[in-house]
Amino acid sequence: MKLPNEVQAFLESKQFSKNTKANYLYDLRHLMAFFEDQELSDESLKLYKKSLGELSATAQRRKISSTNQYLSYLYQQKKIDSFFKMTQVAAAPSASNPRTVAEIQDFSSFYKPLTVTSPGHFLALVILEFGLNFSEIQQLRWEDFNWNFKVLTIEKSGIKRVLPIDDRFALMVKQINNADELFTKSRQFLYLELKKYTPITAKALREQYILRQVAEGKTIYELAQNLGLLTIYTLEKYYR
């Protein structure tokens, strides 16, 4: 069985940013080139994995993730008769490049009823739940939160991101009627209000969002899209 070339259809089925789509296209073109003279089978996928051996572990994991998503799409669309999945490469620790990524922390104490007198509490949850920085928060409008469909829509540099709203977060903030006044405040104001609520910085909270997304199985491309990043390089350390 030949590997069908449905790359464009696959990309069009995803709500990828322009940059994320380009990254997937690069990886899948590499895949299609390898299988130009190969039949699709478990054995040939092992050979493809072996051909990636000279790449960094991060690059290997990225290409394998792209391949698995594409193979899953082909199977769901009945373009191939069998379900194939490549095994990921192990994330080997490096003595010369020790892991400096933070660990996931317990923020259950943050999930208690909000009050209008503590905007810092709301800010902390927004960063923790959506990975936003202060400049992105300043661009928000209350109407961007769609409570019926449980999604937050963010537009930055012409790129639209649609992020799911967790039920727990929705329950927490349902008593807030409008946060537009807070969104118009200065960066310094947001910084001080967050500091009043918690000593944990906005950067650290954003990293916790990243760690949670990685733990939930988000690919590096999906995470970059959620964060509105134009490249994946700053995220590679979380996938080693």
PDB file of C-alpha atoms in Angstrom:
ATOM      1  CA  MET A   1       0.000   0.000   0.000  1.00  0.00           C
ATOM      2  CA  LYS A   2       1.372   3.372  -1.050  1.00  0.00           C
ATOM      3  CA  LEU A   3       1.279   6.348   1.293  1.00  0.00           C
ATOM      4  CA  PRO A   4      -1.449   8.655  -0.088  1.00  0.00           C
ATOM      5  CA  ASN A   5      -0.511  12.283  -0.626  1.00  0.00           C
ATOM      6  CA  GLU A   6      -3.304  14.079   1.221  1.00  0.00           C
ATOM      7  CA  VAL A   7      -1.020  16.612   2.880  1.00  0.00           C
ATOM      8  CA  GLN A   8      -2.895  19.694   1.678  1.00  0.00           C
ATOM      9  CA  ALA A   9      -6.251  18.246   2.706  1.00  0.00           C
ATOM     10  CA  PHE A  10      -4.799  17.362   6.109  1.00  0.00           C
ATOM     11  CA  LEU A  11      -3.464  20.883   6.643  1.00  0.00           C
ATOM     12  CA  GLU A  12      -6.751  22.434   5.542  1.00  0.00           C
ATOM     13  CA  SER A  13      -8.596  20.285   8.087  1.00  0.00           C
ATOM     14  CA  LYS A  14      -6.580  21.875  10.910  1.00  0.00           C
ATOM     15  CA  GLN A  15      -6.860  25.387  12.289  1.00  0.00           C
ATOM     16  CA  PHE A  16      -3.128  25.950  12.184  1.00  0.00           C
ATOM     17  CA  SER A  17      -1.468  29.341  12.102  1.00  0.00           C
ATOM     18  CA  LYS A  18       0.489  30.154   8.946  1.00  0.00           C
ATOM     19  CA  ASN A  19       3.811  29.374  10.617  1.00  0.00           C
ATOM     20  CA  THR A  20       2.613  26.138  12.219  1.00  0.00           C
ATOM     21  CA  LYS A  21       1.201  25.005   8.879  1.00  0.00           C
ATOM     22  CA  ALA A  22       4.571  25.680   7.255  1.00  0.00           C
ATOM     23  CA  ASN A  23       6.334  23.545   9.885  1.00  0.00           C
ATOM     24  CA  TYR A  24       3.929  20.645   9.332  1.00  0.00           C
ATOM     25  CA  LEU A  25       4.283  20.991   5.564  1.00  0.00           C
ATOM     26  CA  TYR A  26       8.071  20.772   5.865  1.00  0.00           C
ATOM     27  CA  ASP A  27       7.900  17.621   8.003  1.00  0.00           C
ATOM     28  CA  LEU A  28       5.297  15.901   5.830  1.00  0.00           C
ATOM     29  CA  ARG A  29       7.126  16.678   2.600  1.00  0.00           C
ATOM     30  CA  HIS A  30      10.123  14.929   4.140  1.00  0.00           C
ATOM     31  CA  LEU A  31       7.865  11.970   4.950  1.00  0.00           C
ATOM     32  CA  MET A  32       6.393  11.822   1.442  1.00  0.00           C
ATOM     33  CA  ALA A  33       9.857  11.993  -0.133  1.00  0.00           C
ATOM     34  CA  PHE A  34      10.982   8.977   1.903  1.00  0.00           C
ATOM     35  CA  PHE A  35       7.904   6.951   0.933  1.00  0.00           C
ATOM     36  CA  GLU A  36       8.065   7.826  -2.751  1.00  0.00           C
ATOM     37  CA  ASP A  37       9.685   4.449  -3.424  1.00  0.00           C
ATOM     38  CA  GLN A  38       8.463   2.668  -0.300  1.00  0.00           C
ATOM     39  CA  GLU A  39       5.285   0.791   0.524  1.00  0.00           C
ATOM     40  CA  LEU A  40       3.541   1.864   3.724  1.00  0.00           C
ATOM     41  CA  SER A  41       3.994  -0.753   6.436  1.00  0.00           C
ATOM     42  CA  ASP A  42       5.143  -1.102  10.020  1.00  0.00           C
ATOM     43  CA  GLU A  43       8.548  -2.144   8.739  1.00  0.00           C
ATOM     44  CA  SER A  44       8.945   0.848   6.414  1.00  0.00           C
ATOM     45  CA  LEU A  45       7.907   3.190   9.226  1.00  0.00           C
ATOM     46  CA  LYS A  46      10.691   1.703  11.329  1.00  0.00           C
ATOM     47  CA  LEU A  47      13.099   2.416   8.474  1.00  0.00           C
ATOM     48  CA  TYR A  48      11.823   5.986   8.293  1.00  0.00           C
ATOM     49  CA  LYS A  49      12.366   6.385  12.022  1.00  0.00           C
ATOM     50  CA  LYS A  50      15.897   5.024  11.629  1.00  0.00           C
ATOM     51  CA  SER A  51      16.552   7.572   8.868  1.00  0.00           C
ATOM     52  CA  LEU A  52      15.855  10.347  11.368  1.00  0.00           C
ATOM     53  CA  GLY A  53      18.661   9.146  13.627  1.00  0.00           C
ATOM     54  CA  GLU A  54      21.093  11.931  12.742  1.00  0.00           C
ATOM     55  CA  LEU A  55      18.614  14.622  13.820  1.00  0.00           C
ATOM     56  CA  SER A  56      18.358  15.943  17.368  1.00  0.00           C
ATOM     57  CA  ALA A  57      15.962  14.136  19.694  1.00  0.00           C
ATOM     58  CA  THR A  58      13.673  17.176  19.589  1.00  0.00           C
ATOM     59  CA  ALA A  59      13.561  17.193  15.786  1.00  0.00           C
ATOM     60  CA  GLN A  60      12.944  13.434  15.706  1.00  0.00           C
ATOM     61  CA  ARG A  61      10.051  13.727  18.139  1.00  0.00           C
ATOM     62  CA  ARG A  62       8.577  16.573  16.124  1.00  0.00           C
ATOM     63  CA  LYS A  63       8.692  14.665  12.832  1.00  0.00           C
ATOM     64  CA  ILE A  64       7.282  11.509  14.416  1.00  0.00           C
ATOM     65  CA  SER A  65       4.452  13.510  15.984  1.00  0.00           C
ATOM     66  CA  SER A  66       3.637  15.094  12.606  1.00  0.00           C
ATOM     67  CA  THR A  67       3.717  11.673  10.952  1.00  0.00           C
ATOM     68  CA  ASN A  68       1.410  10.102  13.534  1.00  0.00           C
ATOM     69  CA  GLN A  69      -1.139  12.886  13.180  1.00  0.00           C
ATOM     70  CA  TYR A  70      -1.064  12.526   9.404  1.00  0.00           C
ATOM     71  CA  LEU A  71      -1.426   8.737   9.557  1.00  0.00           C
ATOM     72  CA  SER A  72      -4.341   9.089  11.974  1.00  0.00           C
ATOM     73  CA  TYR A  73      -6.012  11.535   9.590  1.00  0.00           C
ATOM     74  CA  LEU A  74      -5.568   9.153   6.642  1.00  0.00           C
ATOM     75  CA  TYR A  75      -7.104   6.284   8.594  1.00  0.00           C
ATOM     76  CA  GLN A  76     -10.050   8.386   9.790  1.00  0.00           C
ATOM     77  CA  GLN A  77     -10.669   9.530   6.216  1.00  0.00           C
ATOM     78  CA  LYS A  78     -10.463   5.903   5.012  1.00  0.00           C
ATOM     79  CA  LYS A  79      -7.507   6.713   2.779  1.00  0.00           C
ATOM     80  CA  ILE A  80      -5.567   3.786   4.253  1.00  0.00           C
ATOM     81  CA  ASP A  81      -6.944   0.438   5.399  1.00  0.00           C
ATOM     82  CA  SER A  82      -4.839  -0.044   8.522  1.00  0.00           C
ATOM     83  CA  PHE A  83      -4.017   2.145  11.493  1.00  0.00           C
ATOM     84  CA  PHE A  84      -0.315   2.933  11.806  1.00  0.00           C
ATOM     85  CA  LYS A  85       1.509   4.702  14.602  1.00  0.00           C
ATOM     86  CA  MET A  86       5.219   5.262  15.075  1.00  0.00           C
ATOM     87  CA  THR A  87       6.732   4.919  18.532  1.00  0.00           C
ATOM     88  CA  GLN A  88       8.305   8.080  19.879  1.00  0.00           C
ATOM     89  CA  VAL A  89      11.998   8.348  20.607  1.00  0.00           C
ATOM     90  CA  ALA A  90      12.964   8.351  24.257  1.00  0.00           C
ATOM     91  CA  ALA A  91      13.839  11.691  25.777  1.00  0.00           C
ATOM     92  CA  ALA A  92      17.371  10.909  26.892  1.00  0.00           C
ATOM     93  CA  PRO A  93      18.855  13.148  29.596  1.00  0.00           C
ATOM     94  CA  SER A  94      22.033  14.986  28.670  1.00  0.00           C
ATOM     95  CA  ALA A  95      24.801  15.616  31.182  1.00  0.00           C
ATOM     96  CA  SER A  96      26.124  18.523  29.133  1.00  0.00           C
ATOM     97  CA  ASN A  97      22.671  20.074  28.811  1.00  0.00           C
ATOM     98  CA  PRO A  98      20.869  19.472  32.110  1.00  0.00           C
ATOM     99  CA  ARG A  99      17.110  19.906  32.245  1.00  0.00           C
ATOM    100  CA  THR A 100      16.252  23.297  33.712  1.00  0.00           C
ATOM    101  CA  VAL A 101      12.514  23.190  33.076  1.00  0.00           C
ATOM    102  CA  ALA A 102      10.294  23.787  36.095  1.00  0.00           C
ATOM    103  CA  GLU A 103       7.941  21.118  37.403  1.00  0.00           C
ATOM    104  CA  ILE A 104       4.151  21.320  37.406  1.00  0.00           C
ATOM    105  CA  GLN A 105       2.914  22.890  40.622  1.00  0.00           C
ATOM    106  CA  ASP A 106      -0.358  22.513  42.496  1.00  0.00           C
ATOM    107  CA  PHE A 107      -2.547  25.589  42.056  1.00  0.00           C
ATOM    108  CA  SER A 108      -5.727  24.199  43.587  1.00  0.00           C
ATOM    109  CA  SER A 109      -5.731  27.093  46.074  1.00  0.00           C
ATOM    110  CA  PHE A 110      -6.257  29.485  43.149  1.00  0.00           C
ATOM    111  CA  TYR A 111      -9.566  27.840  42.283  1.00  0.00           C
ATOM    112  CA  LYS A 112     -11.811  29.455  44.827  1.00  0.00           C
ATOM    113  CA  PRO A 113     -14.606  32.023  44.287  1.00  0.00           C
ATOM    114  CA  LEU A 114     -13.412  35.259  42.726  1.00  0.00           C
ATOM    115  CA  THR A 115     -14.180  38.670  44.151  1.00  0.00           C
ATOM    116  CA  VAL A 116     -14.231  42.015  42.359  1.00  0.00           C
ATOM    117  CA  THR A 117     -11.864  43.349  45.018  1.00  0.00           C
ATOM    118  CA  SER A 118      -9.088  40.991  43.889  1.00  0.00           C
ATOM    119  CA  PRO A 119      -8.342  41.572  40.191  1.00  0.00           C
ATOM    120  CA  GLY A 120      -4.971  39.906  40.735  1.00  0.00           C
ATOM    121  CA  HIS A 121      -6.759  36.617  41.397  1.00  0.00           C
ATOM    122  CA  PHE A 122      -8.552  36.867  38.054  1.00  0.00           C
ATOM    123  CA  LEU A 123      -5.310  37.793  36.274  1.00  0.00           C
ATOM    124  CA  ALA A 124      -3.511  34.800  37.771  1.00  0.00           C
ATOM    125  CA  LEU A 125      -6.214  32.446  36.522  1.00  0.00           C
ATOM    126  CA  VAL A 126      -6.254  33.962  33.034  1.00  0.00           C
ATOM    127  CA  ILE A 127      -2.489  33.467  32.709  1.00  0.00           C
ATOM    128  CA  LEU A 128      -2.603  29.970  34.187  1.00  0.00           C
ATOM    129  CA  GLU A 129      -5.547  28.855  32.041  1.00  0.00           C
ATOM    130  CA  PHE A 130      -4.614  30.455  28.713  1.00  0.00           C
ATOM    131  CA  GLY A 131      -0.879  31.237  28.878  1.00  0.00           C
ATOM    132  CA  LEU A 132      -1.401  34.925  28.090  1.00  0.00           C
ATOM    133  CA  ASN A 133       1.123  37.654  28.805  1.00  0.00           C
ATOM    134  CA  PHE A 134       0.189  41.138  30.014  1.00  0.00           C
ATOM    135  CA  SER A 135       0.197  42.691  26.536  1.00  0.00           C
ATOM    136  CA  GLU A 136      -2.248  40.044  25.316  1.00  0.00           C
ATOM    137  CA  ILE A 137      -4.469  40.551  28.355  1.00  0.00           C
ATOM    138  CA  GLN A 138      -4.571  44.265  27.572  1.00  0.00           C
ATOM    139  CA  GLN A 139      -5.926  43.430  24.114  1.00  0.00           C
ATOM    140  CA  LEU A 140      -8.781  41.323  25.490  1.00  0.00           C
ATOM    141  CA  ARG A 141     -12.417  42.318  25.564  1.00  0.00           C
ATOM    142  CA  TRP A 142     -15.051  40.620  27.667  1.00  0.00           C
ATOM    143  CA  GLU A 143     -16.943  39.712  24.502  1.00  0.00           C
ATOM    144  CA  ASP A 144     -13.956  37.574  23.471  1.00  0.00           C
ATOM    145  CA  PHE A 145     -15.070  35.064  26.113  1.00  0.00           C
ATOM    146  CA  ASN A 146     -17.867  32.962  24.615  1.00  0.00           C
ATOM    147  CA  TRP A 147     -19.464  31.309  27.607  1.00  0.00           C
ATOM    148  CA  ASN A 148     -22.010  29.395  25.522  1.00  0.00           C
ATOM    149  CA  PHE A 149     -19.413  27.582  23.434  1.00  0.00           C
ATOM    150  CA  LYS A 150     -16.719  27.757  26.139  1.00  0.00           C
ATOM    151  CA  VAL A 151     -14.008  29.316  23.960  1.00  0.00           C
ATOM    152  CA  LEU A 152     -11.801  32.399  24.185  1.00  0.00           C
ATOM    153  CA  THR A 153     -10.928  34.049  20.877  1.00  0.00           C
ATOM    154  CA  ILE A 154      -7.672  35.995  20.689  1.00  0.00           C
ATOM    155  CA  GLU A 155      -6.378  37.877  17.669  1.00  0.00           C
ATOM    156  CA  LYS A 156      -2.764  38.996  17.531  1.00  0.00           C
ATOM    157  CA  SER A 157      -0.727  40.127  14.526  1.00  0.00           C
ATOM    158  CA  GLY A 158      -3.479  38.946  12.211  1.00  0.00           C
ATOM    159  CA  ILE A 159      -3.471  35.430  13.682  1.00  0.00           C
ATOM    160  CA  LYS A 160      -6.660  34.255  15.374  1.00  0.00           C
ATOM    161  CA  ARG A 161      -6.446  31.731  18.193  1.00  0.00           C
ATOM    162  CA  VAL A 162      -9.432  29.921  19.662  1.00  0.00           C
ATOM    163  CA  LEU A 163      -8.703  28.475  23.096  1.00  0.00           C
ATOM    164  CA  PRO A 164     -11.052  26.204  25.058  1.00  0.00           C
ATOM    165  CA  ILE A 165     -12.441  27.494  28.351  1.00  0.00           C
ATOM    166  CA  ASP A 166     -12.256  24.910  31.106  1.00  0.00           C
ATOM    167  CA  ASP A 167     -15.498  24.285  33.006  1.00  0.00           C
ATOM    168  CA  ARG A 168     -13.756  24.973  36.295  1.00  0.00           C
ATOM    169  CA  PHE A 169     -12.593  28.381  35.086  1.00  0.00           C
ATOM    170  CA  ALA A 170     -16.053  29.182  33.727  1.00  0.00           C
ATOM    171  CA  LEU A 171     -17.628  28.432  37.098  1.00  0.00           C
ATOM    172  CA  MET A 172     -15.033  30.544  38.861  1.00  0.00           C
ATOM    173  CA  VAL A 173     -15.603  33.709  36.853  1.00  0.00           C
ATOM    174  CA  LYS A 174     -19.311  33.473  36.076  1.00  0.00           C
ATOM    175  CA  GLN A 175     -20.106  36.052  38.762  1.00  0.00           C
ATOM    176  CA  ILE A 176     -17.964  38.643  36.964  1.00  0.00           C
ATOM    177  CA  ASN A 177     -20.178  40.577  34.566  1.00  0.00           C
ATOM    178  CA  ASN A 178     -17.462  42.461  32.736  1.00  0.00           C
ATOM    179  CA  ALA A 179     -13.685  42.779  32.993  1.00  0.00           C
ATOM    180  CA  ASP A 180     -13.175  45.335  30.226  1.00  0.00           C
ATOM    181  CA  GLU A 181     -12.123  48.008  32.706  1.00  0.00           C
ATOM    182  CA  LEU A 182      -9.338  45.761  33.977  1.00  0.00           C
ATOM    183  CA  PHE A 183      -8.190  44.965  30.434  1.00  0.00           C
ATOM    184  CA  THR A 184      -7.671  48.681  29.728  1.00  0.00           C
ATOM    185  CA  LYS A 185      -5.300  49.156  32.667  1.00  0.00           C
ATOM    186  CA  SER A 186      -1.579  49.687  32.237  1.00  0.00           C
ATOM    187  CA  ARG A 187       0.970  46.900  32.326  1.00  0.00           C
ATOM    188  CA  GLN A 188       2.293  48.299  35.610  1.00  0.00           C
ATOM    189  CA  PHE A 189      -1.190  48.140  37.140  1.00  0.00           C
ATOM    190  CA  LEU A 190      -1.621  44.510  36.075  1.00  0.00           C
ATOM    191  CA  TYR A 191       1.813  43.641  37.434  1.00  0.00           C
ATOM    192  CA  LEU A 192       1.074  45.214  40.830  1.00  0.00           C
ATOM    193  CA  GLU A 193      -2.366  43.615  41.140  1.00  0.00           C
ATOM    194  CA  LEU A 194      -0.960  40.182  40.352  1.00  0.00           C
ATOM    195  CA  LYS A 195       1.807  40.741  42.890  1.00  0.00           C
ATOM    196  CA  LYS A 196      -0.797  41.603  45.545  1.00  0.00           C
ATOM    197  CA  TYR A 197      -2.445  38.235  45.015  1.00  0.00           C
ATOM    198  CA  THR A 198       0.567  35.940  44.586  1.00  0.00           C
ATOM    199  CA  PRO A 199       4.373  36.170  44.655  1.00  0.00           C
ATOM    200  CA  ILE A 200       4.451  33.935  41.566  1.00  0.00           C
ATOM    201  CA  THR A 201       5.349  35.981  38.495  1.00  0.00           C
ATOM    202  CA  ALA A 202       3.362  36.155  35.271  1.00  0.00           C
ATOM    203  CA  LYS A 203       6.270  34.444  33.494  1.00  0.00           C
ATOM    204  CA  ALA A 204       6.210  31.532  35.941  1.00  0.00           C
ATOM    205  CA  LEU A 205       2.432  31.171  35.616  1.00  0.00           C
ATOM    206  CA  ARG A 206       2.746  31.161  31.839  1.00  0.00           C
ATOM    207  CA  GLU A 207       5.354  28.417  32.106  1.00  0.00           C
ATOM    208  CA  GLN A 208       2.929  26.400  34.219  1.00  0.00           C
ATOM    209  CA  TYR A 209       0.412  26.684  31.394  1.00  0.00           C
ATOM    210  CA  ILE A 210       3.047  25.340  29.002  1.00  0.00           C
ATOM    211  CA  LEU A 211       3.913  22.433  31.293  1.00  0.00           C
ATOM    212  CA  ARG A 212       0.246  21.521  31.666  1.00  0.00           C
ATOM    213  CA  GLN A 213      -0.271  21.533  27.911  1.00  0.00           C
ATOM    214  CA  VAL A 214       2.777  19.323  27.369  1.00  0.00           C
ATOM    215  CA  ALA A 215       1.531  16.914  30.051  1.00  0.00           C
ATOM    216  CA  GLU A 216      -1.858  16.763  28.313  1.00  0.00           C
ATOM    217  CA  GLY A 217      -0.173  15.609  25.115  1.00  0.00           C
ATOM    218  CA  LYS A 218      -0.188  18.780  23.031  1.00  0.00           C
ATOM    219  CA  THR A 219       2.362  18.686  20.231  1.00  0.00           C
ATOM    220  CA  ILE A 220       4.967  21.411  20.012  1.00  0.00           C
ATOM    221  CA  TYR A 221       3.147  22.848  16.987  1.00  0.00           C
ATOM    222  CA  GLU A 222      -0.231  22.905  18.725  1.00  0.00           C
ATOM    223  CA  LEU A 223       1.294  24.566  21.767  1.00  0.00           C
ATOM    224  CA  ALA A 224       3.048  27.196  19.653  1.00  0.00           C
ATOM    225  CA  GLN A 225      -0.271  27.920  17.980  1.00  0.00           C
ATOM    226  CA  ASN A 226      -2.070  28.236  21.321  1.00  0.00           C
ATOM    227  CA  LEU A 227       0.575  30.693  22.518  1.00  0.00           C
ATOM    228  CA  GLY A 228       0.590  32.665  19.280  1.00  0.00           C
ATOM    229  CA  LEU A 229       4.288  32.008  18.721  1.00  0.00           C
ATOM    230  CA  LEU A 230       5.817  32.372  15.273  1.00  0.00           C
ATOM    231  CA  THR A 231       8.483  29.738  15.936  1.00  0.00           C
ATOM    232  CA  ILE A 232       8.753  26.615  18.061  1.00  0.00           C
ATOM    233  CA  TYR A 233      12.328  27.152  19.237  1.00  0.00           C
ATOM    234  CA  THR A 234      11.505  28.563  22.686  1.00  0.00           C
ATOM    235  CA  LEU A 235       9.359  25.489  23.363  1.00  0.00           C
ATOM    236  CA  GLU A 236      11.854  22.804  22.359  1.00  0.00           C
ATOM    237  CA  LYS A 237      13.298  22.500  25.878  1.00  0.00           C
ATOM    238  CA  TYR A 238       9.902  21.276  27.111  1.00  0.00           C
ATOM    239  CA  TYR A 239       9.937  18.372  24.649  1.00  0.00           C
ATOM    240  CA  ARG A 240      13.414  16.987  25.300  1.00  0.00           C
TER     241      ARG A 240
END
